[in-house]
PDB file of C-alpha atoms in Angstrom:
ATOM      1  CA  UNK A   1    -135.081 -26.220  27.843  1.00 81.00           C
ATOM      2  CA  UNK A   2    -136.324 -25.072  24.635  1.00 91.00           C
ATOM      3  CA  UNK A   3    -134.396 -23.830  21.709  1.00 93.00           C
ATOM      4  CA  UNK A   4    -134.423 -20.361  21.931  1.00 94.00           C
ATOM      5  CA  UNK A   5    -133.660 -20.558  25.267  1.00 94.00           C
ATOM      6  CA  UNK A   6    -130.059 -22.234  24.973  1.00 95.00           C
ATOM      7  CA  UNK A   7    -129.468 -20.089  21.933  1.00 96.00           C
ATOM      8  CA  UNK A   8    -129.581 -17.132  23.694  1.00 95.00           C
ATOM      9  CA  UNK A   9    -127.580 -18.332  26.416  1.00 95.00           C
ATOM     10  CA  UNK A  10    -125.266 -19.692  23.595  1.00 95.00           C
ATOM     11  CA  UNK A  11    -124.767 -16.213  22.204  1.00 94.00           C
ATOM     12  CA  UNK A  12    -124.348 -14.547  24.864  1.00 95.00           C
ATOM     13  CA  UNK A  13    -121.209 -16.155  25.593  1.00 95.00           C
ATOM     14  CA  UNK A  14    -120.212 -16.374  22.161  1.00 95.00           C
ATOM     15  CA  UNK A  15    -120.586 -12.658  21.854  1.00 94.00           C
ATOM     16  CA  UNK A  16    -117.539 -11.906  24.312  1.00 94.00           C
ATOM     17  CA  UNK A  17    -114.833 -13.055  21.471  1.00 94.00           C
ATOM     18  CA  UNK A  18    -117.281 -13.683  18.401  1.00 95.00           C
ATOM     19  CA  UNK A  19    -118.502 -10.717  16.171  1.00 96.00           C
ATOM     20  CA  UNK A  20    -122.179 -12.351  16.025  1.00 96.00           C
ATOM     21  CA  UNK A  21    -124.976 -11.878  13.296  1.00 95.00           C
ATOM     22  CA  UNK A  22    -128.651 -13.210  14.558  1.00 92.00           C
ATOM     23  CA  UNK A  23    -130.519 -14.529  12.321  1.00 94.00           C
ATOM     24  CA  UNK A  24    -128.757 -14.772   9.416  1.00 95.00           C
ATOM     25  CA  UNK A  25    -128.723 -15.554   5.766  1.00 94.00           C
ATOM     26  CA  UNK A  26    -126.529 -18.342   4.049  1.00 92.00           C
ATOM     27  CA  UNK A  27    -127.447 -19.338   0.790  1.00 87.00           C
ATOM     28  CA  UNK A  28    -130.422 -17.984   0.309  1.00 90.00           C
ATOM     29  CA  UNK A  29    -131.714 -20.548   3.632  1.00 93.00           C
ATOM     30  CA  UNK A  30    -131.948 -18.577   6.593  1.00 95.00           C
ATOM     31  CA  UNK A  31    -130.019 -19.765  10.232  1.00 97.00           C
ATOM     32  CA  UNK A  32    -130.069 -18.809  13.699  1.00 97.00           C
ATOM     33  CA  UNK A  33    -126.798 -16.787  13.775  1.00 96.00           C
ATOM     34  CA  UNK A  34    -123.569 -16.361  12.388  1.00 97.00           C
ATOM     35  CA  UNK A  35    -120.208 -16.006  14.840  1.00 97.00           C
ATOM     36  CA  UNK A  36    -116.864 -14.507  13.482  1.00 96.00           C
ATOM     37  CA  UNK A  37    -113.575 -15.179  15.423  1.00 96.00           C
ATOM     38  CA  UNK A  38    -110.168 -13.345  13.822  1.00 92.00           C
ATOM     39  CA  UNK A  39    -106.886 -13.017  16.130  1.00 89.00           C
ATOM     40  CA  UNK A  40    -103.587 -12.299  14.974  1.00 78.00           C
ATOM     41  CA  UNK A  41    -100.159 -12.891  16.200  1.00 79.00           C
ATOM     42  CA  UNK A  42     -96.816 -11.300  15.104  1.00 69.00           C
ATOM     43  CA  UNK A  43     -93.042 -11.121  16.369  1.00 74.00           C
ATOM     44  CA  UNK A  44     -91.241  -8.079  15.103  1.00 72.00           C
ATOM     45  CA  UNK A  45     -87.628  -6.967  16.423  1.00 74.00           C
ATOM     46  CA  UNK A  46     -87.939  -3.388  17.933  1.00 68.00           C
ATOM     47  CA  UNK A  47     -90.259  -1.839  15.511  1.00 71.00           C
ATOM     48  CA  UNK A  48     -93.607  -3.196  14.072  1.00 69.00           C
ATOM     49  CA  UNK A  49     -91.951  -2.602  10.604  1.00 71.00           C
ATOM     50  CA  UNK A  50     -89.519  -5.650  11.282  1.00 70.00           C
ATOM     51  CA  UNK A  51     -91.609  -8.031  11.276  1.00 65.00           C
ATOM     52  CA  UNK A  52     -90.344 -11.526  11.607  1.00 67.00           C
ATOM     53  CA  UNK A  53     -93.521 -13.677  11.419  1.00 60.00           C
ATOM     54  CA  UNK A  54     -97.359 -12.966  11.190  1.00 76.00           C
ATOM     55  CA  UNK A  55     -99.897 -15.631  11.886  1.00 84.00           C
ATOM     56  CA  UNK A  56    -103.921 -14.950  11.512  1.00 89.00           C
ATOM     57  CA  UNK A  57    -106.227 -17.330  13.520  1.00 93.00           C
ATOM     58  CA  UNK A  58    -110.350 -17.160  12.230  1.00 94.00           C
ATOM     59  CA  UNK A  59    -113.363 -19.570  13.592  1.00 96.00           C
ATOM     60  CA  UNK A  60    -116.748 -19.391  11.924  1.00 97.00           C
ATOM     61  CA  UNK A  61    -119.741 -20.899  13.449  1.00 97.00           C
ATOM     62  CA  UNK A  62    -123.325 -21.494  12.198  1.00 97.00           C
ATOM     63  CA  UNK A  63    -125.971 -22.120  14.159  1.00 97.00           C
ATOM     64  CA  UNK A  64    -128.842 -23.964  13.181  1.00 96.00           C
ATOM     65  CA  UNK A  65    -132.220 -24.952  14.222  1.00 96.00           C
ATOM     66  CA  UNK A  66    -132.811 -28.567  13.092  1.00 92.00           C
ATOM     67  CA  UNK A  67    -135.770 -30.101  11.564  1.00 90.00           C
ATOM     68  CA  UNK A  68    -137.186 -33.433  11.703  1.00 93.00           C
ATOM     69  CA  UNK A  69    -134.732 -35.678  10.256  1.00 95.00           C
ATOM     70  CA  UNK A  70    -131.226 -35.558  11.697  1.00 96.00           C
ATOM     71  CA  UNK A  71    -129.650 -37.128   9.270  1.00 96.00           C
ATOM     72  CA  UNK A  72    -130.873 -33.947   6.517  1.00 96.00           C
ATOM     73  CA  UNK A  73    -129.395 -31.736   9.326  1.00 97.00           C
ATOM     74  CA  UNK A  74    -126.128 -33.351   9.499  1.00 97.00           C
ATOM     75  CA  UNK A  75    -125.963 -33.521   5.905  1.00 97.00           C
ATOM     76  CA  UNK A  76    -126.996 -29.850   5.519  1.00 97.00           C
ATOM     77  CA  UNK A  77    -123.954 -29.040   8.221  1.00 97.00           C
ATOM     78  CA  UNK A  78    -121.369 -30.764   6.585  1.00 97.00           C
ATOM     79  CA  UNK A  79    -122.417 -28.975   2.721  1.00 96.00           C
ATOM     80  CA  UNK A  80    -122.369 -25.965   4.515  1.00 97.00           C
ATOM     81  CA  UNK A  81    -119.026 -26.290   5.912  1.00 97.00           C
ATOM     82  CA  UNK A  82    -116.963 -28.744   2.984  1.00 96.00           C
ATOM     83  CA  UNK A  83    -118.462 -26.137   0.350  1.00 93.00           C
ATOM     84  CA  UNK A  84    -120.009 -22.872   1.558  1.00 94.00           C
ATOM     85  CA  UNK A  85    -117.911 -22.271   4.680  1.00 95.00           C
ATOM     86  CA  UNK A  86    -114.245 -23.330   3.085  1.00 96.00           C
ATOM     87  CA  UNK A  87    -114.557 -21.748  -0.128  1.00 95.00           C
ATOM     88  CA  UNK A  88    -116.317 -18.004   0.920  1.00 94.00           C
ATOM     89  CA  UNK A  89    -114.952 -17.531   4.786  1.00 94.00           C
ATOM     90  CA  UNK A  90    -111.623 -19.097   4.743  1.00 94.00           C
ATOM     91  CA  UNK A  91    -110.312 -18.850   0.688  1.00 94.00           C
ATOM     92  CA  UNK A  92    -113.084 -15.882  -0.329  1.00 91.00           C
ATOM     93  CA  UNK A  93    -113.317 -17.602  -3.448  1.00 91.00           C
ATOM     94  CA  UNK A  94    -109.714 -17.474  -4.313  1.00 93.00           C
ATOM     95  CA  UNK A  95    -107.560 -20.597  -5.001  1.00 94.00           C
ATOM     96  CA  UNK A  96    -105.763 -20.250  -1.211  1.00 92.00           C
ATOM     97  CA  UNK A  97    -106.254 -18.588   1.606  1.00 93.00           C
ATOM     98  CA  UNK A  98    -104.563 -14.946   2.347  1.00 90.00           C
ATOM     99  CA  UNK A  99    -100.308 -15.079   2.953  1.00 88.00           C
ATOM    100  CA  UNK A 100    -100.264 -15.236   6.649  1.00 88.00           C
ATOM    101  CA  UNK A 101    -103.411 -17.898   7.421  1.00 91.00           C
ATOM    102  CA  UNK A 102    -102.614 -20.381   9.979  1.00 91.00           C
ATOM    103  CA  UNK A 103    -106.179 -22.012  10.569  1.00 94.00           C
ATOM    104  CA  UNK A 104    -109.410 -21.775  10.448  1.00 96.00           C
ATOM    105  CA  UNK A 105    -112.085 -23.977  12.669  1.00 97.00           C
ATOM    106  CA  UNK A 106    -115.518 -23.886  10.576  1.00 97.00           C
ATOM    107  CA  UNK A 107    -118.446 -24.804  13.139  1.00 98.00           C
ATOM    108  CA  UNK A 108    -122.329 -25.681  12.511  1.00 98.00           C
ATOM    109  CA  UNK A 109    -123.762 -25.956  15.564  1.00 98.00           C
ATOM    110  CA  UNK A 110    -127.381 -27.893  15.598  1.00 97.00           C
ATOM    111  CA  UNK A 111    -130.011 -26.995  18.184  1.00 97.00           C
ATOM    112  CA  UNK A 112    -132.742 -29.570  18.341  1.00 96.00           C
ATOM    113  CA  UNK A 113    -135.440 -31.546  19.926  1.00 95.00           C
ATOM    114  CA  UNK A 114    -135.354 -34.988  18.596  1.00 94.00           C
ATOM    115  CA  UNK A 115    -133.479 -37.995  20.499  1.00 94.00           C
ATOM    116  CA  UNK A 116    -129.968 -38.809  18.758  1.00 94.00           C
ATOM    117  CA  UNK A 117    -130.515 -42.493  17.557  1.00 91.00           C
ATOM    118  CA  UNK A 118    -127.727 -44.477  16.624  1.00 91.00           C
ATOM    119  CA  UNK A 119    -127.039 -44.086  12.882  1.00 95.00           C
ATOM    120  CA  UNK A 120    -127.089 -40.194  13.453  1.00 96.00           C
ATOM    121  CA  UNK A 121    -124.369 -40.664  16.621  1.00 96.00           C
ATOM    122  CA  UNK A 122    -122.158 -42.536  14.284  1.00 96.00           C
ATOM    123  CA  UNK A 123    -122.064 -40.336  11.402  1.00 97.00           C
ATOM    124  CA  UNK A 124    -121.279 -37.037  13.498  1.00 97.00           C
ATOM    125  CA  UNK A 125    -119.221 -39.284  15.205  1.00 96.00           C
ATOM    126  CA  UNK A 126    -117.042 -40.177  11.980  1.00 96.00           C
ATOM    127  CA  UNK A 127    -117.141 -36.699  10.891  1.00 97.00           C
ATOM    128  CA  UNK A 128    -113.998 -35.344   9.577  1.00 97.00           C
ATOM    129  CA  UNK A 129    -112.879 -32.428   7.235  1.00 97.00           C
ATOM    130  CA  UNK A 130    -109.620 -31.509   7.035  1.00 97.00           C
ATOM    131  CA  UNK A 131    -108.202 -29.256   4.106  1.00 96.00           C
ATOM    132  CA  UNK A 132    -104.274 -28.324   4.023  1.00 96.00           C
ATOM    133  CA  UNK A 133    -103.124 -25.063   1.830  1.00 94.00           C
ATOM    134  CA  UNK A 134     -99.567 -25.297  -0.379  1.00 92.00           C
ATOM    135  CA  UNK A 135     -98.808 -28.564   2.548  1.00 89.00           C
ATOM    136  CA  UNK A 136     -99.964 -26.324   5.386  1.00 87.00           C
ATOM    137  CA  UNK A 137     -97.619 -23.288   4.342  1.00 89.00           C
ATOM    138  CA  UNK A 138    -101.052 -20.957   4.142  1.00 91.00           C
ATOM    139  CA  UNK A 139    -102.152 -22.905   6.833  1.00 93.00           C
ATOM    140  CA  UNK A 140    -105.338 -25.411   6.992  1.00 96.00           C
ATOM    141  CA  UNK A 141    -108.986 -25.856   7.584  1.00 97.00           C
ATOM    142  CA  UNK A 142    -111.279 -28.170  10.073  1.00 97.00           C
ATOM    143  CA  UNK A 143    -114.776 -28.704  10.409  1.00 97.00           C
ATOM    144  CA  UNK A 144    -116.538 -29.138  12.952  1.00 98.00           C
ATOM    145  CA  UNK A 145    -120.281 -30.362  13.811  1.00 98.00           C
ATOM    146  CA  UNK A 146    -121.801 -30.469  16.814  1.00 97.00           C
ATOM    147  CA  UNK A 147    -125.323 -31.504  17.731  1.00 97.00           C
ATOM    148  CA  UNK A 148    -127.398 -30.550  20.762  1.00 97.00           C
ATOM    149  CA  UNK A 149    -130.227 -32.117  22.162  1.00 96.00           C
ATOM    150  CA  UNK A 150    -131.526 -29.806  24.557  1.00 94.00           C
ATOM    151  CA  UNK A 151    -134.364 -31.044  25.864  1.00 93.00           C
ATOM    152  CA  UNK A 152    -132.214 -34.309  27.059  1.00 92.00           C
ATOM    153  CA  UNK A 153    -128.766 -32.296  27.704  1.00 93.00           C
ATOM    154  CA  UNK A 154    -127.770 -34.299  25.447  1.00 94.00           C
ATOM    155  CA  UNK A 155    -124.382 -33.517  23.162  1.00 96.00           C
ATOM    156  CA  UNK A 156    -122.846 -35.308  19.921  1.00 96.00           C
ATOM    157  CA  UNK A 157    -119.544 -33.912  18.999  1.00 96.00           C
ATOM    158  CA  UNK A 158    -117.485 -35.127  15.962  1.00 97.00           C
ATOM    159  CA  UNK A 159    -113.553 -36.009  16.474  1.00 95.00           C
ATOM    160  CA  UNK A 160    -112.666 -32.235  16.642  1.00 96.00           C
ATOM    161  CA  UNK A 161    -115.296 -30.735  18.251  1.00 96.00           C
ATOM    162  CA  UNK A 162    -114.269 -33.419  21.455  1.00 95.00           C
ATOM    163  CA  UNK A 163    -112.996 -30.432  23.192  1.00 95.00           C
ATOM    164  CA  UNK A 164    -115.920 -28.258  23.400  1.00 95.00           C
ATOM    165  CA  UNK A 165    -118.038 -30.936  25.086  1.00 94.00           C
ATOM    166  CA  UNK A 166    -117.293 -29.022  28.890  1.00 95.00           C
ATOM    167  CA  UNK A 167    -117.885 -25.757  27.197  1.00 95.00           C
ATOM    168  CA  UNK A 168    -121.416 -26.635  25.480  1.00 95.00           C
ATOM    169  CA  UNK A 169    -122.547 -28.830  28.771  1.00 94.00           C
ATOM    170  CA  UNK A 170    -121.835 -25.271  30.453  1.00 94.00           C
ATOM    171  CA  UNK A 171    -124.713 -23.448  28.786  1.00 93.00           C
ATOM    172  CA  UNK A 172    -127.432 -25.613  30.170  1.00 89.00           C
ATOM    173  CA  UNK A 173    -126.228 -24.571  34.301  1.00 83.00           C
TER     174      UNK A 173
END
């Protein structure tokens, strides 16, 4: 299967929950797309007006096309979600996120050709980013990357992305 090909399936499901942006520009370095996930939950007592508790819920995932060097990839991935990512989509530039944030996933997706060798498995392998607000009172961040071989069907997750391993194994049926 070629690139395009499994990004367009990709999309297509993404586009039933995610606002999506194809291509897009991050940076000033231009990427396949751009998906936006924002749900809300709230418990009020009779009216909306008494509102007990509020809690907003956001994913943002990048997808990329990757070159020919994984390991620039995966370190392009993990800049664009420990500095771009955190700081514009989740804080938008501000010391903490808004009052009622209760997470945020931040996703870079990479769509390539090349066989995963074993330095590059045990890197996204190891990946982890974390980032608590005010001890998890404005909630928290997590990255995630997750690379896709898909000429071999092949799929490297890191330790959060574990459970979208069905879902991204899915696209290629």
């Amino acid at each position: 299967m070629e690139i395009k090909t499994y990004f367009d399936k990709l999309t297509e499901v993404y586009r039933h929950d995610f606002d999506m942006i194809t291509p897009v520009e991050i940076g000033g370095k231009k990427y396949l797309g751009y998906g936006h996930f924002y749900g809300k939950s709230a418990r009020y007592v009779l009216v909306k007006r008494a509102t007990l508790w509020t809690a907003e819920a956001f994913e943002h995932v990048v997808f990329m096309a990757g070159g020919e060097d994984l390991e620039a990839d995966f370190a392009e991935a993990r800049h664009l979600i420990e500095n771009h990512m955190e700081e514009n989509y989740v804080r938008n530039g501000n010391k903490y996120p808004e009052k009622d944030h209760m997470y945020s996933f931040l996703t870079v997706v990479i769509l390539t050709n090349l066989t995963f060798g074993g330095i590059i498995r045990e890197k996204v392998n190891k990946y982890k980013f974390t980032k608590n607000y005010m001890f998890t009172v404005r909630g928290y961040s997590e990255g995630r990357i997750i690379m896709v071989n898909v000429e071999n069907q092949d799929i490297l997750l890191s330790r959060a992305a574990k459970k979208m391993e069905k879902f991204f194994k899915t696209i290629f049926s």
